[in-house]
């Protein structure tokens, strides 16, 4: 115990305690309370999902310890007394008044916190932005959307703050009137410190061809840019502009290593030839590539493999035209991939390399060719198929993969041997930390899809015993019937395992029983009830940001322990 009396050691331990344990530790003695309380109240967050904000006297008593505030629901006045903040996040619904009135308290808070390094706001007022631009000399990261920057003063303030920013996210921000910026392009300064940039137009009322030109011009003012995310709600993919930015010969941003293009609209922006031309001309040193809701398909994936297979470490392909065969080809061709997210459906036949000379044998349980598999086919009538005697699964090229988010399909009513072989392939990825085998959003959470992996010991779960680094397992919208033995095996077999995200059982009563094997706390909110779809064990790493619910629940849990202890003494 003498070692725990050293303040430096206690501060190190504070980074590794979750919030219930921090609450318990602060009640041990006065010295522990003095040292560990700053860890407990470092971050406060509440929103409409977690509407119970901390009481005013709690904020006032610990105002010196609060460093991060995340507010996505009505404001509380006691926050204006915080003067040591380093990071603030504000949502668009801070009150029942108009925008200018509801943003008055956050504006005052920003003005009283000159040490802010991160400011994030959704649909803020110009007065709030002006305060962030002028009162935060240490600002390094700025995120805002829905702002009107059509005045010369606001545009000039934005350019001045960009001179010291390292990260900037602007979505649906208008920089000019009638397509013309209020400051001539020739007078735009360079922003040498910006390394990460996210520009987007997600609402059609903000979109115009002139906006594309303005954003392209803004990007060219960032010569040291390393990461770029661009999104449009309509129109064509700006091939000429993207080729100009990613070209290795004449790019104004030669240091770009990560690029992503999102299309939040309802219709694909152009034929696939646009992606082919873009990838053909892009910098071969890209390490991260992402696209969402575009027509990125099989031909584009071939061009991606040919140009970036030797350098790609991160890949995000969400809701695109890519098929199962092309996705498996990427996974078996890019040796340096570490994170693969939202990669779309991957058919079991392509994972196992099952091919046949008979056309009818090349169809899955729904009579659909694996290369043409879609989520809608998962609800068609089906028939059971045995595992072929000879399979030749392609080798994973990305043996160091840490995150895999992919929809594994084509298993519905197939013999158990199919799933066991798929699990054997996944077991080769021994560095996995996050495994997500989701079902498509077309399946409701309560109904669930049966066309996916079944995580039970009787179905071969123990084959995944080699995944010693696994921390999180997700299977949203997949039908599961786990038992106590299955959960207990996961806890014992995976030493770093901390979170299950998905319904472990289709019956609520069974889910409630299984949750008792985990710490009944959600890192994103309050103590779970029977309808939550996430379970968490205690986090022995650095704690996640706390919420009002977490702190209150931690002390309630502590009070229950004291009451039980007093009952024992009285008996």
Coordinates of C-alpha atoms in Angstrom, one line a residue:
X1 CA 0.0 0.0 0.0
X2 CA 3.0 2.4 0.4
X3 CA 3.4 2.5 -3.3
X4 CA -0.2 3.5 -3.8
X5 CA 0.4 6.5 -1.5
X6 CA 2.8 8.0 -4.1
X7 CA 0.8 10.6 -6.1
X8 CA 2.6 9.9 -9.4
X9 CA 1.7 6.2 -9.2
X10 CA -1.9 7.0 -8.5
X11 CA -2.1 9.4 -11.5
X12 CA -0.8 6.6 -13.8
X13 CA -3.4 4.2 -12.4
X14 CA -6.1 6.8 -13.0
X15 CA -5.6 6.4 -16.7
X16 CA -6.4 2.7 -16.5
X17 CA -9.5 2.7 -14.3
X18 CA -13.0 2.8 -15.6
X19 CA -15.5 5.2 -14.1
X20 CA -17.1 2.9 -11.5
X21 CA -13.7 2.0 -10.2
X22 CA -12.6 5.7 -10.3
X23 CA -15.7 6.5 -8.2
X24 CA -14.8 3.8 -5.7
X25 CA -11.2 4.9 -5.6
X26 CA -12.1 8.5 -4.8
X27 CA -14.0 7.3 -1.7
X28 CA -11.0 5.5 -0.2
X29 CA -9.5 8.5 1.5
X30 CA -8.9 12.2 1.1
X31 CA -5.6 11.9 -0.6
X32 CA -7.0 9.5 -3.2
X33 CA -10.0 11.7 -3.7
X34 CA -7.8 14.7 -4.3
X35 CA -5.6 12.9 -6.9
X36 CA -8.3 10.9 -8.8
X37 CA -11.2 13.3 -8.9
X38 CA -9.8 15.1 -11.9
X39 CA -9.9 11.8 -13.8
X40 CA -13.5 11.3 -12.9
X41 CA -14.7 14.7 -14.1
X42 CA -12.3 15.2 -17.0
X43 CA -15.0 14.7 -19.6
X44 CA -18.7 15.4 -19.4
X45 CA -21.2 14.4 -22.1
X46 CA -25.0 14.3 -22.5
X47 CA -27.4 14.2 -25.4
X48 CA -31.0 13.2 -26.2
X49 CA -29.9 9.6 -25.9
X50 CA -28.6 10.4 -22.4
X51 CA -30.7 13.4 -21.3
X52 CA -29.8 13.4 -17.6
X53 CA -27.2 16.1 -17.4
X54 CA -25.1 16.5 -14.2
X55 CA -26.6 18.6 -11.5
X56 CA -25.5 22.2 -11.3
X57 CA -23.8 21.9 -7.9
X58 CA -21.8 18.9 -9.2
X59 CA -20.5 20.9 -12.1
X60 CA -19.7 23.9 -9.8
X61 CA -17.9 21.8 -7.3
X62 CA -15.7 20.2 -9.9
X63 CA -15.4 23.0 -12.5
X64 CA -11.6 23.1 -12.2
X65 CA -11.3 19.5 -13.3
X66 CA -13.5 19.6 -16.4
X67 CA -11.5 19.7 -19.6
X68 CA -13.9 18.3 -22.2
X69 CA -17.6 19.0 -22.7
X70 CA -19.9 17.4 -25.3
X71 CA -23.4 18.8 -25.4
X72 CA -26.0 17.6 -27.8
X73 CA -29.1 18.6 -25.9
X74 CA -30.5 21.6 -24.0
X75 CA -27.9 23.8 -22.3
X76 CA -27.3 24.1 -18.5
X77 CA -26.2 27.4 -17.1
X78 CA -23.6 26.0 -14.7
X79 CA -21.3 25.2 -17.7
X80 CA -20.6 28.9 -18.1
X81 CA -18.3 28.7 -15.0
X82 CA -15.9 26.3 -16.7
X83 CA -12.7 28.2 -17.5
X84 CA -10.1 25.4 -18.0
X85 CA -11.7 23.7 -21.1
X86 CA -9.5 22.2 -23.8
X87 CA -12.2 20.7 -26.0
X88 CA -15.9 21.4 -26.7
X89 CA -18.5 19.7 -28.9
X90 CA -21.9 21.3 -29.5
X91 CA -24.9 19.9 -31.3
X92 CA -27.5 21.8 -33.3
X93 CA -30.3 21.6 -30.7
X94 CA -29.1 23.6 -27.7
X95 CA -32.4 25.2 -26.8
X96 CA -36.0 26.0 -27.8
X97 CA -35.1 29.5 -29.1
X98 CA -33.8 30.6 -32.5
X99 CA -30.2 29.8 -33.5
X100 CA -28.7 33.2 -32.4
X101 CA -30.3 33.0 -29.0
X102 CA -29.6 29.4 -28.3
X103 CA -25.9 29.8 -29.2
X104 CA -25.4 32.7 -26.8
X105 CA -24.3 30.6 -23.8
X106 CA -21.8 28.5 -25.8
X107 CA -20.4 31.7 -27.3
X108 CA -19.8 33.1 -23.8
X109 CA -18.2 29.8 -22.8
X110 CA -15.8 29.9 -25.7
X111 CA -14.8 33.4 -24.9
X112 CA -13.9 32.4 -21.3
X113 CA -11.7 29.5 -22.4
X114 CA -8.7 30.8 -24.4
X115 CA -6.9 27.4 -24.0
X116 CA -9.4 25.6 -26.3
X117 CA -7.6 23.4 -28.9
X118 CA -10.6 21.7 -30.3
X119 CA -14.0 23.3 -31.2
X120 CA -16.8 21.3 -33.0
X121 CA -20.2 22.8 -33.7
X122 CA -23.2 21.8 -35.8
X123 CA -25.2 24.7 -37.4
X124 CA -23.6 27.4 -35.2
X125 CA -24.3 31.1 -35.2
X126 CA -21.8 33.5 -36.8
X127 CA -21.3 35.1 -33.4
X128 CA -20.1 31.7 -32.0
X129 CA -17.8 31.2 -34.9
X130 CA -16.4 34.7 -34.5
X131 CA -15.6 34.0 -30.9
X132 CA -13.9 30.7 -31.8
X133 CA -11.9 32.4 -34.5
X134 CA -10.7 35.3 -32.4
X135 CA -10.6 34.1 -28.7
X136 CA -8.8 30.7 -29.1
X137 CA -5.2 31.3 -30.1
X138 CA -4.3 27.7 -29.4
X139 CA -7.0 26.3 -31.6
X140 CA -5.7 23.3 -33.6
X141 CA -8.9 21.5 -34.8
X142 CA -12.1 23.1 -36.0
X143 CA -15.3 21.4 -37.2
X144 CA -18.5 23.2 -38.1
X145 CA -21.3 22.9 -40.6
X146 CA -24.3 24.9 -41.9
X147 CA -22.6 28.3 -41.5
X148 CA -23.0 31.3 -43.6
X149 CA -19.6 32.8 -44.5
X150 CA -20.8 35.2 -47.2
X151 CA -19.6 38.3 -45.4
X152 CA -16.1 39.6 -46.0
X153 CA -15.5 39.8 -42.2
X154 CA -16.4 36.1 -41.5
X155 CA -14.4 34.9 -44.5
X156 CA -11.4 36.9 -43.5
X157 CA -11.6 35.6 -39.9
X158 CA -11.9 32.0 -41.3
X159 CA -8.7 32.5 -43.4
X160 CA -6.9 33.9 -40.4
X161 CA -7.7 31.0 -38.1
X162 CA -6.8 28.5 -40.9
X163 CA -3.2 29.8 -40.7
X164 CA -2.8 28.0 -37.4
X165 CA -5.2 25.1 -37.7
X166 CA -4.0 21.5 -38.2
X167 CA -7.4 19.9 -38.8
X168 CA -10.5 21.5 -40.4
X169 CA -13.9 20.1 -41.3
X170 CA -16.4 22.3 -43.2
X171 CA -19.7 20.9 -44.4
X172 CA -22.4 22.9 -46.1
X173 CA -20.5 26.2 -45.6
X174 CA -21.1 28.9 -48.2
X175 CA -18.0 31.0 -48.9
X176 CA -19.5 33.4 -51.5
X177 CA -22.6 35.0 -53.0
X178 CA -23.8 33.9 -56.5
X179 CA -20.9 31.4 -56.8
X180 CA -18.3 34.1 -56.3
X181 CA -16.2 34.2 -53.1
X182 CA -16.2 37.6 -51.3
X183 CA -12.4 37.5 -51.4
X184 CA -10.8 37.1 -54.8
X185 CA -9.1 33.7 -55.3
X186 CA -5.8 35.4 -56.1
X187 CA -5.8 36.9 -52.6
X188 CA -6.4 33.6 -50.8
X189 CA -3.4 32.9 -48.4
X190 CA -1.8 29.5 -48.1
X191 CA -2.6 27.4 -45.0
X192 CA 0.7 25.5 -44.4
X193 CA -0.3 23.9 -41.1
X194 CA -3.5 22.1 -42.2
X195 CA -2.9 18.4 -42.5
X196 CA -6.4 16.9 -42.3
X197 CA -9.2 18.4 -44.3
X198 CA -12.9 17.4 -44.7
X199 CA -15.0 19.4 -47.1
X200 CA -18.6 18.6 -48.1
X201 CA -21.9 19.6 -49.5
X202 CA -24.6 17.3 -48.2
X203 CA -27.7 19.4 -48.7
X204 CA -28.8 20.2 -52.2
X205 CA -29.6 23.8 -51.4
X206 CA -25.9 24.4 -50.8
X207 CA -24.8 22.6 -54.0
X208 CA -23.6 24.4 -57.1
X209 CA -20.8 23.9 -59.6
X210 CA -19.2 27.1 -58.2
X211 CA -19.1 25.5 -54.7
X212 CA -17.0 22.7 -56.2
X213 CA -14.6 25.2 -57.6
X214 CA -14.4 27.1 -54.3
X215 CA -13.6 23.9 -52.4
X216 CA -11.1 22.8 -54.9
X217 CA -9.4 26.2 -54.6
X218 CA -9.4 25.9 -50.8
X219 CA -7.8 22.5 -51.0
X220 CA -5.0 23.8 -53.2
X221 CA -4.2 26.4 -50.5
X222 CA -3.1 23.5 -48.2
X223 CA 0.4 22.4 -49.5
X224 CA 1.1 20.1 -46.6
X225 CA -2.2 18.3 -46.6
X226 CA -2.0 14.6 -45.7
X227 CA -5.6 13.5 -45.4
X228 CA -8.6 14.7 -47.6
X229 CA -12.3 13.7 -47.4
X230 CA -14.6 15.2 -49.9
X231 CA -18.4 14.7 -50.1
X232 CA -21.2 15.8 -52.5
X233 CA -24.9 15.4 -52.4
X234 CA -25.5 15.6 -56.2
X235 CA -23.7 16.2 -59.4
X236 CA -20.9 14.3 -61.0
X237 CA -17.6 13.1 -59.5
X238 CA -15.2 16.0 -60.0
X239 CA -12.7 13.9 -62.0
X240 CA -10.6 16.8 -63.2
X241 CA -10.3 18.3 -59.8
X242 CA -9.5 15.0 -58.0
X243 CA -6.9 14.0 -60.7
X244 CA -5.3 17.4 -60.2
X245 CA -5.1 16.9 -56.4
X246 CA -3.8 13.3 -56.5
X247 CA -1.5 13.5 -59.5
X248 CA 2.1 12.7 -58.5
X249 CA 3.6 15.1 -61.0
X250 CA 1.7 18.4 -60.6
X251 CA -0.4 18.0 -57.4
X252 CA -0.6 21.2 -55.3
X253 CA -0.8 18.8 -52.3
X254 CA 2.0 16.3 -52.9
X255 CA 1.9 14.9 -49.3
X256 CA -1.6 13.5 -49.5
X257 CA -1.6 9.9 -48.1
X258 CA -5.3 9.4 -47.4
X259 CA -8.2 10.2 -49.7
X260 CA -12.0 9.5 -49.3
X261 CA -14.9 10.5 -51.5
X262 CA -18.5 10.3 -50.2
X263 CA -21.7 10.7 -52.1
X264 CA -24.7 11.1 -49.6
X265 CA -27.1 11.5 -52.5
X266 CA -29.7 8.9 -53.7
X267 CA -28.2 8.4 -57.2
X268 CA -24.7 7.3 -58.3
X269 CA -22.8 10.3 -59.5
X270 CA -21.3 8.8 -62.7
X271 CA -20.4 5.6 -64.5
X272 CA -17.5 3.5 -63.1
X273 CA -15.1 4.8 -65.8
X274 CA -14.7 8.0 -63.6
X275 CA -13.2 6.0 -60.8
X276 CA -11.0 4.1 -63.2
X277 CA -9.6 7.3 -64.6
X278 CA -9.1 8.7 -61.2
X279 CA -7.2 5.7 -59.8
X280 CA -5.1 5.5 -62.9
X281 CA -3.8 9.0 -62.4
X282 CA -3.6 9.1 -58.6
X283 CA -0.5 9.2 -56.4
X284 CA 0.8 5.6 -55.9
X285 CA 1.8 6.5 -52.3
X286 CA -1.7 6.6 -50.9
X287 CA -2.0 4.6 -47.7
X288 CA -5.7 5.2 -47.1
X289 CA -8.6 5.1 -49.5
X290 CA -12.4 5.3 -48.9
X291 CA -15.6 5.8 -50.8
X292 CA -19.3 5.7 -49.9
X293 CA -22.4 5.4 -52.0
X294 CA -20.6 5.5 -55.4
X295 CA -20.4 3.2 -58.3
X296 CA -17.0 1.9 -57.2
X297 CA -17.1 -1.7 -58.6
X298 CA -15.1 -4.6 -59.9
X299 CA -13.2 -2.7 -62.6
X300 CA -12.3 0.0 -60.1
X301 CA -11.1 -2.6 -57.6
X302 CA -8.8 -4.0 -60.1
X303 CA -7.3 -0.6 -60.8
X304 CA -7.0 -0.1 -57.0
X305 CA -5.1 -3.3 -56.6
X306 CA -2.8 -2.6 -59.5
X307 CA -1.9 0.9 -58.2
X308 CA -2.1 0.8 -54.4
X309 CA -1.8 -2.8 -53.3
X310 CA 1.8 -2.3 -52.0
X311 CA 1.0 0.8 -49.9
X312 CA -2.6 0.6 -48.8
X313 CA -3.2 0.2 -45.0
X314 CA -6.7 1.5 -44.6
X315 CA -9.8 0.8 -46.8
X316 CA -13.3 2.0 -46.4
X317 CA -15.9 0.9 -49.0
X318 CA -19.5 1.5 -47.9
X319 CA -22.6 0.9 -50.0
X320 CA -20.9 0.8 -53.4
X321 CA -21.2 -1.4 -56.5
X322 CA -18.3 -3.7 -55.5
X323 CA -19.1 -7.4 -55.5
X324 CA -18.0 -10.3 -53.3
X325 CA -15.4 -11.6 -55.7
X326 CA -13.7 -8.2 -56.1
X327 CA -13.7 -7.6 -52.3
X328 CA -12.1 -11.0 -51.7
X329 CA -9.5 -10.2 -54.3
X330 CA -8.6 -7.0 -52.5
X331 CA -8.2 -8.9 -49.2
X332 CA -6.0 -11.5 -50.8
X333 CA -3.8 -8.9 -52.7
X334 CA -3.1 -6.0 -50.3
X335 CA -0.5 -7.3 -47.8
X336 CA -0.3 -4.1 -45.7
X337 CA -4.0 -3.6 -44.9
X338 CA -4.6 -2.9 -41.2
X339 CA -8.1 -1.5 -41.1
X340 CA -10.9 -2.6 -43.5
X341 CA -14.3 -1.1 -42.7
X342 CA -17.9 -1.3 -44.2
X343 CA -16.6 -3.5 -46.9
X344 CA -20.0 -4.9 -48.1
X345 CA -21.1 -8.5 -48.5
X346 CA -18.5 -11.3 -48.8
X347 CA -20.0 -14.6 -50.0
X348 CA -18.9 -17.7 -48.2
X349 CA -18.1 -19.4 -51.6
X350 CA -15.5 -16.6 -52.4
X351 CA -14.0 -16.9 -48.9
X352 CA -13.5 -20.7 -49.3
X353 CA -12.7 -20.6 -53.0
X354 CA -15.5 -23.0 -53.9
X355 CA -15.9 -23.4 -57.6
X356 CA -17.5 -26.0 -59.7
X357 CA -17.8 -27.0 -63.4
X358 CA -21.5 -27.3 -63.0
X359 CA -23.3 -24.0 -63.3
X360 CA -26.0 -25.0 -60.8
X361 CA -23.3 -25.8 -58.2
X362 CA -21.9 -22.3 -58.5
X363 CA -25.1 -20.9 -57.0
X364 CA -25.8 -20.3 -53.4
X365 CA -28.7 -21.5 -51.3
X366 CA -31.0 -19.0 -53.0
X367 CA -30.1 -20.0 -56.6
X368 CA -28.0 -16.8 -57.0
X369 CA -24.5 -16.8 -58.4
X370 CA -22.0 -15.7 -55.7
X371 CA -20.7 -12.9 -57.9
X372 CA -24.2 -11.5 -58.2
X373 CA -25.1 -11.9 -54.5
X374 CA -27.2 -9.0 -53.0
X375 CA -28.7 -8.6 -49.5
X376 CA -32.2 -8.9 -50.9
X377 CA -31.5 -12.4 -52.0
X378 CA -31.1 -13.5 -48.4
X379 CA -34.8 -13.7 -47.8
X380 CA -35.6 -15.9 -50.8
X381 CA -36.5 -19.6 -50.5
X382 CA -33.4 -21.7 -49.9
X383 CA -32.1 -25.3 -49.8
X384 CA -29.4 -26.9 -47.7
X385 CA -26.1 -27.5 -49.4
X386 CA -23.3 -29.7 -48.1
X387 CA -19.7 -28.5 -48.1
X388 CA -17.8 -29.7 -51.2
X389 CA -15.1 -32.2 -50.6
X390 CA -12.3 -30.1 -52.1
X391 CA -12.0 -26.4 -51.3
X392 CA -9.2 -24.0 -52.1
X393 CA -9.6 -20.8 -50.0
X394 CA -7.5 -17.9 -51.1
X395 CA -4.9 -16.8 -48.6
X396 CA -5.3 -13.6 -46.6
X397 CA -2.6 -11.3 -47.8
X398 CA -3.3 -8.9 -44.9
X399 CA -2.1 -11.1 -42.0
X400 CA -1.7 -8.0 -39.8
X401 CA -5.3 -6.9 -40.1
X402 CA -6.6 -5.3 -36.9
X403 CA -10.1 -4.1 -37.9
X404 CA -12.4 -6.1 -40.2
X405 CA -15.9 -4.9 -40.8
X406 CA -17.6 -7.0 -43.4
X407 CA -20.9 -8.7 -44.1
X408 CA -20.3 -12.5 -44.4
X409 CA -23.3 -14.0 -46.3
X410 CA -24.4 -17.1 -48.1
X411 CA -24.4 -19.3 -45.0
X412 CA -28.1 -19.7 -44.5
X413 CA -29.1 -23.3 -44.2
X414 CA -25.8 -24.6 -45.4
X415 CA -24.2 -27.5 -43.6
X416 CA -22.2 -26.7 -40.5
X417 CA -18.9 -27.4 -42.3
X418 CA -19.3 -24.2 -44.3
X419 CA -19.2 -22.1 -41.2
X420 CA -16.3 -24.0 -39.6
X421 CA -14.2 -23.4 -42.7
X422 CA -15.0 -19.7 -42.6
X423 CA -14.0 -19.5 -39.0
X424 CA -10.7 -21.3 -39.8
X425 CA -10.0 -18.5 -42.3
X426 CA -10.8 -15.8 -39.8
X427 CA -8.7 -17.5 -37.2
X428 CA -5.6 -16.8 -39.4
X429 CA -6.0 -13.1 -38.7
X430 CA -4.3 -13.3 -35.3
X431 CA -3.8 -9.5 -34.9
X432 CA -7.6 -8.8 -35.1
X433 CA -8.8 -6.3 -32.5
X434 CA -12.2 -5.6 -33.9
X435 CA -14.3 -8.2 -35.8
X436 CA -17.6 -6.9 -37.3
X437 CA -19.7 -9.4 -39.3
X438 CA -22.8 -7.3 -39.7
X439 CA -26.0 -7.9 -41.7
X440 CA -27.5 -5.4 -44.0
X441 CA -29.7 -2.6 -42.7
X442 CA -32.6 -4.1 -44.6
X443 CA -33.0 -6.5 -41.7
X444 CA -34.6 -5.1 -38.6
X445 CA -32.8 -5.4 -35.3
X446 CA -35.6 -7.4 -33.8
X447 CA -36.0 -9.8 -36.7
X448 CA -32.4 -10.4 -37.5
X449 CA -30.8 -12.2 -40.4
X450 CA -30.0 -15.9 -40.3
X451 CA -27.6 -15.6 -43.2
X452 CA -24.4 -15.0 -41.3
X453 CA -22.0 -16.5 -38.7
X454 CA -23.5 -18.2 -35.6
X455 CA -21.2 -17.6 -32.6
X456 CA -21.8 -20.7 -30.6
X457 CA -19.5 -23.4 -29.5
X458 CA -21.7 -26.1 -31.1
X459 CA -21.1 -24.2 -34.4
X460 CA -17.4 -24.0 -34.1
X461 CA -16.8 -20.8 -32.0
X462 CA -13.8 -22.4 -30.4
X463 CA -11.9 -22.3 -33.7
X464 CA -11.4 -18.6 -33.1
X465 CA -9.4 -19.3 -30.0
X466 CA -6.3 -18.0 -31.8
X467 CA -7.6 -14.4 -31.8
X468 CA -5.9 -13.4 -28.5
X469 CA -5.8 -9.7 -29.4
X470 CA -9.6 -9.5 -30.0
X471 CA -11.3 -6.7 -28.1
X472 CA -14.6 -6.1 -29.8
X473 CA -17.1 -8.5 -31.5
X474 CA -20.0 -7.0 -33.5
X475 CA -22.8 -8.8 -35.3
X476 CA -25.6 -6.2 -35.7
X477 CA -28.8 -7.6 -37.1
X478 CA -27.7 -11.2 -37.0
X479 CA -29.8 -13.8 -35.4
X480 CA -28.0 -15.4 -32.4
X481 CA -28.8 -17.9 -29.8
X482 CA -25.8 -17.8 -27.5
X483 CA -25.7 -19.5 -24.1
X484 CA -23.8 -18.9 -20.9
X485 CA -21.1 -21.3 -22.0
X486 CA -20.5 -19.3 -25.2
X487 CA -20.1 -16.0 -23.4
X488 CA -17.9 -17.6 -20.7
X489 CA -15.7 -19.1 -23.4
X490 CA -15.2 -15.7 -25.0
X491 CA -14.2 -14.1 -21.8
X492 CA -11.6 -16.8 -21.0
X493 CA -10.3 -17.4 -24.5
X494 CA -9.8 -13.7 -25.5
X495 CA -7.8 -12.0 -22.7
X496 CA -8.4 -8.5 -24.1
X497 CA -12.0 -9.0 -24.9
X498 CA -14.1 -6.1 -23.6
X499 CA -17.2 -5.6 -25.8
X500 CA -20.0 -7.4 -27.6
X501 CA -22.1 -5.3 -29.9
X502 CA -25.3 -7.1 -31.1
X503 CA -28.1 -9.1 -29.7
X504 CA -26.5 -12.2 -28.2
X505 CA -30.0 -13.9 -28.1
X506 CA -33.2 -13.2 -29.9
X507 CA -35.2 -13.5 -26.6
X508 CA -35.0 -10.5 -24.2
X509 CA -35.1 -12.6 -21.1
X510 CA -32.0 -14.6 -22.2
X511 CA -30.2 -11.4 -23.1
X512 CA -30.7 -10.1 -19.7
X513 CA -29.2 -13.2 -18.1
X514 CA -26.2 -13.2 -20.4
X515 CA -25.4 -9.6 -19.7
X516 CA -24.6 -10.5 -16.1
X517 CA -21.4 -12.0 -17.3
X518 CA -20.2 -8.6 -18.4
X519 CA -19.8 -5.4 -16.6
X520 CA -23.2 -3.8 -17.0
X521 CA -22.0 -0.5 -18.3
X522 CA -21.9 1.0 -21.8
X523 CA -18.9 3.1 -22.7
X524 CA -21.3 5.4 -24.7
X525 CA -24.0 5.9 -22.1
X526 CA -25.9 4.6 -19.1
X527 CA -26.2 1.1 -17.6
X528 CA -27.7 -1.2 -20.1
X529 CA -31.2 -2.5 -19.9
X530 CA -32.8 -5.5 -21.6
X531 CA -33.3 -3.6 -24.9
X532 CA -29.7 -2.5 -25.4
X533 CA -27.7 -4.3 -28.0
X534 CA -24.3 -3.8 -26.5
X535 CA -22.4 -5.4 -23.6
X536 CA -19.2 -4.2 -22.1
X537 CA -16.7 -5.6 -19.6
X538 CA -14.5 -3.3 -17.5
X539 CA -12.0 -1.4 -19.7
X540 CA -8.5 -1.8 -18.3
X541 CA -7.1 0.7 -20.8
X542 CA -7.4 4.4 -20.7
X543 CA -11.0 5.2 -19.9
X544 CA -13.5 6.4 -22.5
X545 CA -15.2 9.8 -22.0
X546 CA -17.6 9.8 -19.2
X547 CA -21.2 10.9 -19.3
X548 CA -23.5 12.2 -16.6
X549 CA -25.1 8.7 -16.4
X550 CA -21.8 7.0 -15.9
X551 CA -20.7 9.1 -13.0
X552 CA -24.0 8.9 -11.3
X553 CA -24.3 5.2 -11.9
X554 CA -20.8 4.7 -10.6
X555 CA -21.6 6.4 -7.3
X556 CA -25.0 4.5 -7.1
X557 CA -23.1 1.3 -7.5
X558 CA -20.7 2.3 -4.8
X559 CA -23.5 3.2 -2.4
X560 CA -25.0 -0.2 -3.0
X561 CA -21.7 -1.9 -2.0
X562 CA -21.5 0.2 1.2
X563 CA -25.1 -0.7 2.1
X564 CA -24.4 -4.4 1.6
X565 CA -21.3 -4.0 3.7
X566 CA -23.2 -2.2 6.5
X567 CA -25.9 -4.9 6.4
X568 CA -23.2 -7.6 7.0
X569 CA -21.8 -5.6 10.0
X570 CA -25.2 -5.1 11.5
X571 CA -25.9 -8.8 11.3

